[in-house]
Amino acid sequence: MIEFRGVNKWFGALHVLKDITLSVEPREVVVVCGPSGSGKSTLIRCINGLETIKDGDLVVDGQRLGDRATNMTELRTEIGFVFQAFNLYPHKTALENVTLAPIHVRKIARGEAEASGREMLAKVGLGDKFNAYPSELSGGQQQRVAIARCLCMRPKIMLFDEPTSALDPEMISEVLDVMVGVAEEGMTMMVVTHEMGFARKVAQRVVFMDAGAVVETGTPEEFFSDPKTDRSRAFLSKILRH
Amino acid sequence: MIWFQLQSLMGSYPLALRGLGMTIALSGISLVLGTILGFALGVLRTSGSRLLDSIIGLWVDLIRGTPFLVQIFLIFFILPELGVELDAFTAGIIALTNLAACFICEIVAAGIRSVPTGQVEAALASGLSQWQRMRQVVLPQAMRVSLPPLVGQYVLLIKDSSVVSAIGLTDLTRVGWLVVQRVPNGLLVFAIVGIGYFVVCYPLILLARRLERRMSAAHGEVQL
Ligand SMILES: Nc1ncnc2c1ncn2[C@@H]1O[C@H](COP(=O)(O)OP(=O)(O)O)[C@@H](O)[C@H]1O
Ligand SMILES: [Mg+2]
C-alpha cells in the first residue's frame, strides 16, 4: 500500500531522510517512533505529498509519487492525515469541518454528506457537538473531530503525526480509543507516536527512526522487550521512565 | 454679510449635489473595481510564484511611492500622447481603481499570510483544489484580519478621490472651488465641502469600528 525504496530527502544541507526502505501492507498498522528531530514527521508527510522527496521511489496505492501520471490531489483524497495540532478549520462547526471535503471534493450531496458526517461524529463520541466550533471543544474532542474529518472521506490509508502529543494526559485515551477502533476496522495506518500501549495493542510493526534513518523494525513484542540497538535501548529507557 | 453668503450658497445646492454625486460615483465604481482587482492581486501575490510576487510587489511600491496627483496627470495627459484617448471620468476611474487595488492587494495579502500553514496543509491533505482551499479555508480566515483595515482604506480612498478635481472633474472638491469664486468665504464653503465628505465617510468609519469589535467574538470568520 505504501512503499519507500531508497528514499532520500534534504532540507538544504540537512540530510533528513537517509535511504529509507520500508513498506506497509494493506490493513497493516505501523507505528513509527524515535527521538525528536529524527525525521518521523517528514517521513509520513512525504506519503501525501506535503513534502517532496529528492531521490528514490515512493509508491502509494499503486501510484509512484512525482510521476506525471500521478494526480496528487486525487491521491490525497484516499489518504487521511491527522496532525499533532489538529488543524481544524476554526471558522467552521464540527459538522462543517467533516463535511467540507466530502461536499467539495467527493461531490456528495450536502444532505447525504451531513447525514454521514453526523454518523461519523457520533461514532467518535461527539454526537452532541455537531454545531460546536473548534474553539468550544477540548483538545481531545478537537482531535476526534479531526479523525472523523478524515474518515468521512472514506480513505484507504490513515496517517497520524503524533496525534496525542499536544493533549493533556487525561484526554489521550479518548483519542487512542478512537484510533484503536479505526485500526480494528482494518484501516491501513501509519502512526507516529510514543504511546507504547497503542503500539502493543494494534500495531503489527514498530519502526524506530534516528537521525533520518530507519534503525530498527520489529513487532511490538520484539521491539519493546528486546530492542536490538543501543540507540533504541536508550530511546526506550527515556520514554518508559515517565 | 454671512446671511447673504448663506443665501447665495443655497443657490448653489444643485451644483453641490452634482459634485457629491460625482464623488460618490467615482469612489463607488473605483472601490468596487479596485476591490475585485485588489483581491485578485493579493491572491496571486501569495500563490507561491516568486515572479508574480515580485512583479506585483514592484507595481504596488511604485504606486504607493508616487503622489496620486502625479499618477492622475500621467494617465490623463500622457496616455493621450501615446494614442489612448480618455475622458476625465474614465481617467479618474482608472487612476483611483489602480490606487485602490494596490492598497487592497497589500491588505488582502497580509490577511492571507496570517492564516497558519497548518490550515492550508489540512485543506491540502483532504484533497481540496487550490481554488477551494482559498475560497473555503484561507480567505474566510484572512478576512478576519483584513476587513477592518479594508474598510479603513475605503475611507482614505474616498478622500483621495478629491484629487481628480485637478483634471477638471466636477466632484465635491471642484464644486468648492467653483462656488468660492462667487461666494468669497473660503472657510464657509470648504467647511461645507468637508461635511459632504464626512457624511459619506462616517458610516464607513463606524462600520470599521464595529467590525473590529466583532472580530473578537467571531470564530475566525466574519459575517457583515
Ligand atoms: N521545513 C523544514 N525546513 C527545514 N528543516 C526542517 C523542516 N522541517 C523539518 N526540518 C528539520 O528536519 C529534521 C526532522 O524533522 P521532523 O521530520 O519534524 O522530525 P520529527 O517529526 O521526528 O521530530 C529536524 O531537524 C527539523 O528541524
Ligand atoms: Mg514530528
Coordinates of C-alpha atoms and ligand atoms in Angstrom, one line a residue:
Chain A
M1 CA 0.0 0.0 0.0
I2 CA 2.9 2.3 0.9
E3 CA 6.4 1.5 -0.3
F4 CA 9.6 3.5 0.2
R5 CA 12.5 2.3 -1.9
G6 CA 15.8 4.1 -1.2
V7 CA 14.2 7.4 -0.4
N8 CA 16.4 10.4 0.4
K9 CA 15.5 13.9 1.3
W10 CA 17.4 17.0 2.2
F11 CA 16.3 20.3 3.8
G12 CA 19.1 22.4 2.4
A13 CA 22.3 20.8 3.8
L14 CA 20.3 18.7 6.3
H15 CA 20.0 15.1 5.2
V16 CA 16.6 14.5 6.8
L17 CA 15.7 11.1 5.3
K18 CA 18.5 8.7 4.7
D19 CA 18.0 5.9 2.2
I20 CA 14.6 4.8 3.6
T21 CA 13.3 1.4 2.5
L22 CA 10.0 0.5 4.1
S23 CA 6.7 -0.9 3.1
V24 CA 3.3 -1.0 4.6
E25 CA 0.8 -3.7 3.5
P26 CA -2.9 -3.2 3.2
R27 CA -4.7 -3.3 6.6
E28 CA -1.4 -3.1 8.4
V29 CA -0.8 -0.8 11.3
V30 CA 2.7 0.5 11.6
V31 CA 3.9 2.6 14.5
V32 CA 6.9 5.0 13.9
C33 CA 8.8 6.2 16.9
G34 CA 12.2 7.8 17.6
P35 CA 13.7 10.9 19.2
S36 CA 12.5 14.4 18.3
G37 CA 14.0 15.6 15.0
S38 CA 14.7 12.2 13.7
G39 CA 12.5 12.7 10.6
K40 CA 9.3 10.9 11.6
S41 CA 7.0 13.8 10.5
T42 CA 8.9 14.3 7.3
L43 CA 8.6 10.6 6.6
I44 CA 4.9 10.5 6.8
R45 CA 4.4 13.9 5.2
C46 CA 6.1 12.6 2.1
I47 CA 3.4 10.0 1.7
N48 CA 0.7 12.5 0.9
G49 CA 3.0 14.9 -0.8
L50 CA 3.2 17.6 2.0
E51 CA 6.9 17.1 1.5
T52 CA 8.6 16.1 -1.8
I53 CA 11.4 13.6 -2.0
K54 CA 14.7 14.1 -3.7
D55 CA 15.5 10.6 -4.9
G56 CA 14.3 7.1 -4.5
D57 CA 10.8 5.7 -5.2
L58 CA 7.7 6.2 -3.1
V59 CA 4.7 4.3 -4.3
V60 CA 1.4 4.9 -2.6
D61 CA -1.8 2.9 -3.6
G62 CA -0.1 1.7 -6.7
Q63 CA 1.0 5.2 -7.9
R64 CA 4.5 6.5 -7.9
L65 CA 4.8 9.9 -6.4
G66 CA 6.4 12.5 -8.7
D67 CA 5.2 10.7 -11.8
R68 CA 3.5 12.8 -14.3
A69 CA 0.6 10.3 -14.4
T70 CA 0.1 10.6 -10.6
N71 CA -2.6 13.1 -9.7
M72 CA -1.5 14.2 -6.2
T73 CA -4.8 15.9 -5.4
E74 CA -6.7 12.8 -6.3
L75 CA -4.4 10.6 -4.4
R76 CA -4.7 12.8 -1.3
T77 CA -8.4 12.1 -1.2
E78 CA -7.5 8.5 -0.4
I79 CA -5.2 9.4 2.4
G80 CA -6.4 10.8 5.7
F81 CA -3.8 12.9 7.7
V82 CA -4.2 13.7 11.4
F83 CA -2.0 16.5 12.6
Q84 CA -0.4 17.0 16.0
A85 CA -2.1 20.4 16.2
F86 CA -5.5 19.1 14.9
N87 CA -5.7 21.9 12.3
L88 CA -9.5 22.1 12.4
Y89 CA -11.0 25.0 10.4
P90 CA -11.8 27.4 13.2
H91 CA -14.5 29.2 11.3
K92 CA -16.5 26.1 10.7
T93 CA -18.5 24.0 13.1
A94 CA -17.6 20.3 13.8
L95 CA -20.1 19.2 11.2
E96 CA -18.9 21.7 8.6
N97 CA -15.4 20.6 9.2
V98 CA -16.2 16.9 8.5
T99 CA -18.4 17.6 5.5
L100 CA -16.3 20.2 3.7
A101 CA -14.2 17.8 1.7
P102 CA -16.9 15.2 1.0
I103 CA -19.1 18.0 -0.4
H104 CA -16.5 19.9 -2.4
V105 CA -14.0 17.1 -3.3
R106 CA -16.2 14.0 -3.4
K107 CA -19.2 16.0 -4.7
I108 CA -21.5 14.2 -2.4
A109 CA -24.9 16.0 -2.0
R110 CA -25.0 18.2 1.1
G111 CA -27.8 16.3 2.8
E112 CA -26.1 13.0 2.4
A113 CA -22.7 14.3 3.5
E114 CA -24.3 15.8 6.6
A115 CA -26.0 12.5 7.4
S116 CA -22.8 10.5 7.2
G117 CA -20.9 13.4 9.0
R118 CA -23.3 13.2 11.9
E119 CA -22.9 9.4 12.0
M120 CA -19.1 9.7 12.0
L121 CA -19.1 12.4 14.7
A122 CA -21.4 10.2 16.8
K123 CA -19.0 7.3 16.2
V124 CA -16.1 9.2 17.7
G125 CA -18.2 10.1 20.7
L126 CA -19.2 13.6 19.6
G127 CA -22.9 13.1 18.9
D128 CA -23.8 16.2 20.9
K129 CA -21.2 18.5 19.3
F130 CA -22.3 18.9 15.7
N131 CA -22.7 22.6 15.9
A132 CA -19.8 23.4 18.2
Y133 CA -16.9 25.5 16.9
P134 CA -13.3 24.1 17.4
S135 CA -12.7 26.9 20.0
E136 CA -15.6 25.5 22.1
L137 CA -14.1 22.0 22.1
S138 CA -11.3 20.4 24.3
G139 CA -8.1 19.2 22.7
G140 CA -9.2 15.6 22.8
Q141 CA -12.6 16.5 21.2
Q142 CA -10.9 18.5 18.5
Q143 CA -8.6 15.7 17.6
R144 CA -11.6 13.3 17.4
V145 CA -13.3 15.7 15.1
A146 CA -10.1 15.8 13.0
I147 CA -10.1 12.0 12.8
A148 CA -13.8 12.0 11.8
R149 CA -13.0 14.6 9.2
C150 CA -10.5 12.1 7.6
L151 CA -12.8 9.1 7.9
C152 CA -15.7 11.0 6.2
M153 CA -13.6 10.8 3.0
R154 CA -13.6 7.0 3.3
P155 CA -9.8 6.9 2.8
K156 CA -7.7 3.8 2.1
I157 CA -4.9 5.0 4.3
M158 CA -4.7 7.0 7.5
L159 CA -1.6 8.8 8.6
F160 CA -1.2 10.2 12.2
D161 CA 1.6 12.6 13.2
E162 CA 1.9 12.5 17.0
P163 CA -1.9 12.8 17.4
T164 CA -1.8 12.8 21.2
S165 CA 1.4 14.8 21.9
A166 CA -0.5 18.1 22.1
L167 CA -3.1 16.8 24.5
D168 CA -3.5 16.9 28.3
P169 CA -2.8 13.5 29.7
E170 CA -6.4 12.9 30.7
M171 CA -7.5 13.3 27.1
I172 CA -5.1 11.0 25.5
S173 CA -7.0 7.8 26.0
E174 CA -10.2 9.1 24.4
V175 CA -8.3 9.7 21.2
L176 CA -6.3 6.5 21.3
D177 CA -9.6 4.6 21.8
V178 CA -10.9 6.1 18.6
M179 CA -7.7 5.2 16.8
V180 CA -7.8 1.6 18.1
G181 CA -11.4 1.4 16.7
V182 CA -10.2 2.6 13.3
A183 CA -7.4 0.1 13.3
E184 CA -9.7 -2.8 14.2
E185 CA -11.9 -2.0 11.3
G186 CA -9.0 -2.9 9.0
M187 CA -7.6 0.6 8.1
T188 CA -4.1 0.8 6.7
M189 CA -2.4 3.1 9.2
M190 CA 1.0 4.7 9.8
V191 CA 1.1 6.3 13.2
V192 CA 3.9 8.4 14.6
T193 CA 3.5 8.1 18.3
H194 CA 5.3 7.2 21.5
E195 CA 2.2 5.6 23.0
M196 CA 3.5 2.2 23.6
G197 CA 0.2 0.9 24.8
F198 CA -1.4 1.7 21.5
A199 CA 1.5 0.1 19.6
R200 CA 1.2 -3.1 21.6
K201 CA -2.5 -3.3 21.2
V202 CA -2.9 -2.8 17.4
A203 CA 0.4 -2.4 15.6
Q204 CA 1.9 -5.2 13.6
R205 CA 5.2 -3.5 13.4
V206 CA 7.2 -0.8 15.1
V207 CA 9.7 1.3 13.1
F208 CA 12.4 3.1 15.1
M209 CA 14.0 6.1 13.4
D210 CA 17.0 8.0 14.5
A211 CA 18.8 10.8 12.7
G212 CA 16.9 10.4 9.5
A213 CA 17.4 6.6 9.1
V214 CA 15.3 3.6 10.0
V215 CA 17.4 2.0 12.6
E216 CA 15.2 -0.9 13.7
T217 CA 12.0 -2.6 12.7
G218 CA 10.1 -5.4 14.5
T219 CA 6.9 -6.5 16.1
P220 CA 5.9 -4.5 19.2
E221 CA 6.8 -7.5 21.3
E222 CA 10.3 -7.8 19.9
F223 CA 10.9 -4.1 19.9
F224 CA 9.8 -3.3 23.5
S225 CA 11.1 -6.4 25.2
D226 CA 14.3 -6.9 23.3
P227 CA 15.5 -3.8 21.4
K228 CA 18.4 -4.7 19.2
T229 CA 20.4 -1.4 19.0
D230 CA 22.0 0.9 21.6
R231 CA 20.1 3.8 20.2
S232 CA 16.7 2.1 20.5
R233 CA 17.5 0.9 24.0
A234 CA 18.5 4.5 25.0
F235 CA 15.3 5.8 23.5
L236 CA 13.1 3.3 25.2
S237 CA 14.6 3.8 28.6
K238 CA 13.9 7.5 28.2
I239 CA 10.2 7.2 27.2
L240 CA 9.5 4.4 29.6
R241 CA 10.9 6.3 32.5
H242 CA 7.8 8.5 32.7
Chain B
M1 CA -22.9 89.5 5.3
I2 CA -22.8 85.8 6.4
W3 CA -26.6 85.7 5.9
F4 CA -26.2 87.0 2.4
Q5 CA -23.4 84.5 1.7
L6 CA -25.5 81.6 3.0
Q7 CA -28.4 82.6 0.8
S8 CA -26.1 82.7 -2.2
L9 CA -24.7 79.3 -1.1
M10 CA -28.3 77.9 -1.1
G11 CA -28.5 78.8 -4.7
S12 CA -25.5 76.6 -5.4
Y13 CA -27.0 73.4 -4.0
P14 CA -27.8 71.8 -7.4
L15 CA -24.1 72.1 -8.2
A16 CA -23.2 70.8 -4.8
L17 CA -25.4 67.8 -5.2
R18 CA -23.8 67.2 -8.6
G19 CA -20.4 67.3 -7.0
L20 CA -21.5 65.0 -4.2
G21 CA -22.9 62.6 -6.8
M22 CA -19.7 62.7 -8.8
T23 CA -17.6 62.0 -5.7
I24 CA -19.9 59.1 -4.8
A25 CA -19.9 57.7 -8.3
L26 CA -16.1 58.0 -8.7
S27 CA -15.4 56.4 -5.4
G28 CA -18.1 53.8 -5.6
I29 CA -17.1 52.5 -9.0
S30 CA -13.4 52.6 -8.3
L31 CA -13.8 50.9 -4.9
V32 CA -15.8 48.0 -6.4
L33 CA -13.4 47.6 -9.3
G34 CA -10.4 48.1 -7.0
T35 CA -11.6 45.6 -4.5
I36 CA -12.1 42.9 -7.2
L37 CA -8.7 43.7 -8.7
G38 CA -7.0 44.0 -5.3
F39 CA -8.3 40.7 -4.1
A40 CA -7.1 39.0 -7.4
L41 CA -3.7 40.6 -7.0
G42 CA -3.5 39.7 -3.3
V43 CA -4.3 36.1 -4.0
L44 CA -1.8 36.0 -6.9
R45 CA 0.8 37.6 -4.7
T46 CA 0.6 34.8 -2.2
S47 CA 0.1 32.0 -4.7
G48 CA 3.7 30.9 -4.4
S49 CA 5.1 32.2 -7.7
R50 CA 8.1 34.3 -6.8
L51 CA 8.0 36.0 -10.2
L52 CA 4.4 37.2 -9.8
D53 CA 5.0 38.2 -6.3
S54 CA 7.9 40.5 -7.2
I55 CA 6.2 42.0 -10.3
I56 CA 3.1 42.8 -8.3
G57 CA 5.2 44.0 -5.4
L58 CA 7.1 46.4 -7.6
W59 CA 4.0 47.8 -9.1
V60 CA 2.4 48.3 -5.7
D61 CA 5.5 50.0 -4.4
L62 CA 5.6 52.2 -7.4
I63 CA 2.0 53.3 -6.9
R64 CA 2.4 53.7 -3.2
G65 CA 5.6 55.6 -3.6
T66 CA 4.4 58.3 -6.0
P67 CA 1.8 61.1 -5.4
F68 CA -1.6 60.3 -6.6
L69 CA -1.8 63.6 -8.4
V70 CA 1.2 62.7 -10.5
Q71 CA -0.5 59.3 -11.4
I72 CA -3.6 61.1 -12.5
F73 CA -1.6 63.5 -14.6
L74 CA 0.3 60.7 -16.2
I75 CA -2.9 58.9 -17.1
F76 CA -4.9 61.9 -18.2
F77 CA -2.2 63.9 -20.1
I78 CA 0.4 61.3 -21.1
L79 CA -1.7 58.4 -22.3
P80 CA -3.4 60.5 -25.0
E81 CA 0.0 61.4 -26.3
L82 CA 0.5 57.6 -26.8
G83 CA -2.7 57.4 -28.7
V84 CA -5.1 56.4 -25.8
E85 CA -7.9 58.9 -25.7
L86 CA -9.6 59.2 -22.3
D87 CA -12.2 61.4 -20.9
A88 CA -11.6 62.8 -17.5
F89 CA -14.1 60.5 -15.8
T90 CA -12.5 57.3 -17.3
A91 CA -9.1 58.6 -16.4
G92 CA -10.2 59.3 -12.8
I93 CA -11.7 55.8 -12.5
I94 CA -8.6 54.1 -13.8
A95 CA -6.3 56.1 -11.5
L96 CA -8.5 55.5 -8.4
T97 CA -9.1 51.9 -9.2
N98 CA -5.4 51.3 -9.6
L99 CA -4.6 53.1 -6.4
A100 CA -7.4 51.2 -4.5
A101 CA -6.2 47.8 -6.0
C102 CA -2.7 48.4 -4.8
F103 CA -3.6 49.2 -1.2
I104 CA -6.2 46.4 -1.1
C105 CA -3.8 43.9 -2.6
E106 CA -1.4 44.5 0.4
I107 CA -4.2 44.3 2.9
V108 CA -5.5 41.0 1.4
A109 CA -2.0 39.5 1.1
A110 CA -1.3 40.3 4.7
G111 CA -4.5 38.6 5.7
I112 CA -3.7 35.5 3.7
R113 CA -0.2 35.3 5.1
S114 CA -1.6 35.5 8.6
V115 CA -3.5 32.2 8.2
P116 CA -1.5 29.4 9.8
T117 CA 0.2 27.0 7.3
G118 CA -1.5 24.1 9.2
Q119 CA -4.8 25.3 7.8
V120 CA -3.5 25.1 4.2
E121 CA -2.0 21.7 4.9
A122 CA -5.2 20.4 6.4
A123 CA -7.1 21.5 3.3
L124 CA -4.4 20.2 1.0
A125 CA -4.4 16.8 2.8
S126 CA -8.1 16.4 2.3
G127 CA -7.8 16.9 -1.5
L128 CA -9.2 20.4 -1.9
S129 CA -8.1 22.2 -5.1
Q130 CA -6.1 25.4 -4.9
W131 CA -9.3 27.5 -5.5
Q132 CA -11.3 25.5 -2.9
R133 CA -8.5 26.0 -0.4
M134 CA -8.6 29.7 -1.0
R135 CA -12.3 30.0 -1.0
Q136 CA -13.3 27.7 1.8
V137 CA -10.4 27.8 4.2
V138 CA -7.9 30.7 3.6
L139 CA -10.0 33.7 2.6
P140 CA -12.7 33.4 5.3
Q141 CA -9.9 33.4 7.9
A142 CA -7.9 36.1 6.1
M143 CA -10.9 38.4 6.1
R144 CA -10.9 38.4 9.9
V145 CA -7.6 40.2 9.7
S146 CA -8.2 42.2 6.5
L147 CA -11.7 43.5 6.9
P148 CA -11.2 46.4 9.4
P149 CA -8.2 47.8 7.6
L150 CA -10.0 47.3 4.3
V151 CA -12.9 49.5 5.4
G152 CA -10.5 52.0 6.8
Q153 CA -8.8 52.1 3.4
Y154 CA -12.1 52.8 1.7
V155 CA -12.3 56.0 3.8
L156 CA -8.9 57.1 2.7
L157 CA -9.6 56.4 -1.0
I158 CA -12.9 58.4 -0.9
K159 CA -10.9 61.3 0.4
D160 CA -8.2 60.7 -2.2
S161 CA -10.8 61.0 -4.9
S162 CA -10.8 64.7 -4.3
V163 CA -7.5 64.8 -6.3
V164 CA -9.4 64.1 -9.5
S165 CA -10.8 67.7 -9.4
A166 CA -7.3 68.5 -10.8
I167 CA -8.2 67.1 -14.2
G168 CA -11.5 69.0 -14.3
L169 CA -14.0 66.5 -12.9
T170 CA -16.7 68.4 -11.1
D171 CA -16.6 66.4 -7.9
L172 CA -17.3 67.8 -4.4
T173 CA -13.9 69.5 -4.1
R174 CA -14.1 71.2 -7.5
V175 CA -17.6 72.4 -6.7
G176 CA -16.0 74.1 -3.7
W177 CA -13.5 75.9 -6.0
L178 CA -16.3 77.0 -8.3
V179 CA -18.5 78.2 -5.6
V180 CA -15.8 80.1 -3.7
Q181 CA -15.3 82.3 -6.8
R182 CA -18.9 83.5 -6.3
V183 CA -19.1 83.4 -2.6
P184 CA -15.8 84.7 -1.3
N185 CA -15.9 82.9 2.0
G186 CA -13.5 80.0 1.7
L187 CA -13.9 78.9 5.3
L188 CA -17.6 78.5 5.0
V189 CA -17.5 76.9 1.6
F190 CA -14.9 74.4 2.3
A191 CA -16.4 73.6 5.7
I192 CA -19.5 72.5 3.8
V193 CA -17.4 70.5 1.3
G194 CA -15.7 68.8 4.3
I195 CA -19.1 68.0 5.8
G196 CA -20.0 66.4 2.4
Y197 CA -17.0 64.1 2.6
F198 CA -17.7 63.3 6.2
V199 CA -21.3 62.4 5.5
V200 CA -20.0 59.8 3.0
C201 CA -17.1 58.5 5.1
Y202 CA -18.6 58.5 8.6
P203 CA -20.8 55.4 8.1
L204 CA -17.7 53.6 6.9
I205 CA -15.7 54.6 9.9
L206 CA -18.5 53.4 12.1
L207 CA -18.6 50.1 10.2
A208 CA -14.8 49.6 10.5
R209 CA -15.1 50.1 14.3
R210 CA -18.0 47.7 14.5
L211 CA -16.1 45.1 12.5
E212 CA -13.1 45.4 14.7
R213 CA -15.2 44.8 17.8
R214 CA -16.9 41.8 16.2
M215 CA -13.5 40.2 15.4
S216 CA -13.0 39.0 19.0
A217 CA -16.4 37.4 19.1
A218 CA -16.2 35.6 15.7
H219 CA -15.0 32.1 15.2
G220 CA -12.5 33.2 12.6
E221 CA -15.0 34.2 10.0
V222 CA -16.8 37.5 9.8
Q223 CA -20.3 38.0 8.7
L224 CA -21.3 41.5 7.9
Ligands
LIG1 N1 10.5 22.7 6.5 C1 11.7 22.4 7.1 N2 12.8 23.1 6.7 C2 14.0 22.8 7.2 N3 14.2 21.9 8.1 C3 13.2 21.2 8.6 C4 11.9 21.4 8.0 N4 11.0 20.5 8.6 C5 11.8 19.8 9.5 N5 13.1 20.2 9.4 C6 14.2 19.6 10.2 O1 14.2 18.2 9.8 C7 14.5 17.4 10.9 C8 13.4 16.3 11.0 O2 12.2 16.9 11.4 P1 10.9 16.1 11.6 O3 10.6 15.3 10.5 O4 9.9 17.1 12.0 O5 11.3 15.3 12.9 P2 10.4 14.5 14.0 O6 9.0 14.6 13.5 O7 11.0 13.2 14.1 O8 10.6 15.3 15.2 C9 14.6 18.3 12.1 O9 16.0 18.5 12.3 C10 13.9 19.5 11.7 O10 14.5 20.7 12.3
MG2 MG 7.3 15.5 14.3

